[in-house]
C-alpha positions as a printed Julia matrix, in Angstrom:
167×3 Matrix{Float64}:
 126.57  103.84  111.0
 123.91  101.79  109.23
 120.37  102.43  110.35
 118.61   99.35  111.6
 115.05   99.4   110.45
 113.17   97.56  113.17
 113.43   99.99  116.1
 112.7   103.49  114.8
 111.44  106.18  117.12
 108.57  108.38  115.97
 111.05  111.27  115.55
 113.26  109.14  113.28
 110.25  108.11  111.19
 109.18  111.75  110.94
 112.65  112.6   109.61
 112.17  110.06  106.82
 109.11  111.88  105.47
 109.11  115.22  103.63
 106.44  117.87  104.19
 104.74  116.57  101.04
 104.59  113.03  102.47
 107.31  111.53  100.26
 110.52  109.73  101.22
 113.16  112.22  102.37
 115.99  109.71  101.93
 117.11  107.17   99.38
 116.38  103.52  100.21
 118.98  100.76  100.17
 119.0    96.97  100.25
 119.43   95.55  103.78
 121.69   92.79  102.43
 124.1    94.4    99.94
 123.5    98.13  100.37
 122.49   98.77   96.75
 120.31  101.87   96.29
 117.0   101.07   94.68
 114.99  104.28   94.98
 115.89  107.97   95.22
 114.38  110.57   97.56
 110.94  111.98   96.69
 109.92  108.96   94.57
 107.65  107.2    97.09
 104.67  108.39   99.12
 104.11  107.41  102.76
 101.25  104.94  103.12
  99.65  102.67  105.68
  98.73   99.44  103.91
  97.21   96.76  106.13
  97.1    94.08  103.42
 100.84   94.47  102.73
 101.69   94.66  106.44
  99.9    91.42  107.28
 101.47   89.69  104.26
 105.02   90.81  105.14
 104.41   89.83  108.78
 103.41   86.35  107.61
 106.67   86.14  105.59
 108.67   87.37  108.62
 107.01   84.83  110.92
 108.1    82.08  108.54
 111.69   83.38  108.38
 113.47   86.08  110.34
 110.71   86.7   112.94
 111.12   90.5   112.55
 108.14   92.68  113.46
 106.89   94.51  110.38
 106.12   98.22  110.68
 102.81   99.58  109.42
 104.75  102.23  107.45
 104.94  101.52  103.74
 106.07  103.57  100.78
 103.7   103.67   97.8
 105.41  103.83   94.41
 103.07  104.27   91.44
 105.34  102.99   88.66
 108.18  100.47   88.4
 110.12  103.1    86.4
 110.34  105.26   89.55
 112.87  102.79   90.97
 116.59  103.23   90.34
 117.48   99.56   90.41
 115.01   96.79   91.21
 114.13   93.25   90.13
 110.6    91.96   89.72
 109.41   88.38   90.03
 107.15   86.72   87.55
 103.47   87.01   88.29
 102.56   85.11   91.47
  99.6    82.8    91.07
  96.78   82.58   93.6
  96.92   79.44   95.69
  93.87   77.75   97.27
  91.84   80.95   96.98
  94.29   82.89   99.18
  94.93   86.48   98.16
  98.58   86.71   97.06
 100.5    89.64   95.65
 100.67   89.96   91.89
 104.48   90.42   91.96
 107.31   90.85   94.46
 110.18   93.29   94.07
 113.69   92.38   95.2
 117.17   93.81   95.04
 118.49   93.48   91.51
 122.1    93.29   92.71
 121.85   90.46   95.26
 118.4    89.01   94.41
 117.31   89.12   98.06
 113.96   90.28   99.24
 111.17   90.81   98.86
 111.27   94.51   99.67
 107.95   95.39   98.01
 104.74   93.94   96.61
 102.14   94.88   94.03
  98.69   93.39   94.54
  97.24   93.76   91.05
  98.32   94.8    87.57
  98.3    98.59   87.23
  98.27   99.2    91.0
 101.15  100.82   92.91
 103.99   98.96   94.58
 104.26   99.0    98.39
 107.8    99.05   99.83
 108.06   97.71  103.37
 109.78  100.21  105.68
 110.95   97.26  107.76
 112.89   95.75  104.84
 115.03   98.71  103.73
 117.88  100.87  104.99
 117.97  104.67  104.76
 121.75  105.13  104.8
 124.19  103.53  102.4
 126.18  100.96  104.37
 129.93  101.46  104.43
 131.53   99.74  101.45
 128.28   99.46   99.46
 128.53  100.34   95.75
 127.61  103.83   94.64
 124.42  103.93   92.59
 125.26  102.93   89.04
 128.62  101.37   89.95
 129.47   97.96   88.55
 129.48   95.08   91.05
 132.87   94.04   92.39
 134.8    91.91   89.91
 132.74   92.95   86.87
 134.56   95.0    84.24
 133.06   97.47   81.81
 134.46   95.36   78.94
 132.53   92.33   80.19
 129.3    94.33   80.35
 129.87   95.67   76.83
 130.45   92.12   75.54
 127.15   91.0    77.12
 125.32   93.9    75.46
 126.9    93.09   72.08
 125.97   89.42   72.47
 122.36   90.35   73.29
 122.18   92.67   70.27
 123.46   89.87   68.01
 120.84   87.49   69.39
 118.11   90.08   68.82
 119.24   90.61   65.23
 119.34   86.86   64.57
 115.8    86.54   65.97
 114.51   89.34   63.72
 115.95   87.69   60.58
């Protein structure tokens, strides 16, 4: 059974947090089920600025209520598999996040924000799953239809381009 993330009881939320205040479970994309962070990599946090921003995004789209629970991740390298947008520019003096993080497998999101360079990322509890959905790829598995040979050819092509650039 896939956990839905909008209607958690206090007991369920407590089970998501270790005694040290970190995430007790891995987190997965709500859309494709890809794992993007392992247990004990994020710290529980209340973050009003992120909550109000994600609520604004939800009001414009899926109308989901956004929980005040966030996960603070100090470094992008703490993620297993994540994509980052280019820097978001401020618009009309409104405070916008510096970057958004999304699923690197399906490009859907955002699941997290960072408000300024060098600050931590804040993952929205309301935008992740805590159990791998049935049929989702294991962490590190190639997407369906993509062969190892194809990936190796892409790597070789990139290396050739890098060498040509250096010359």
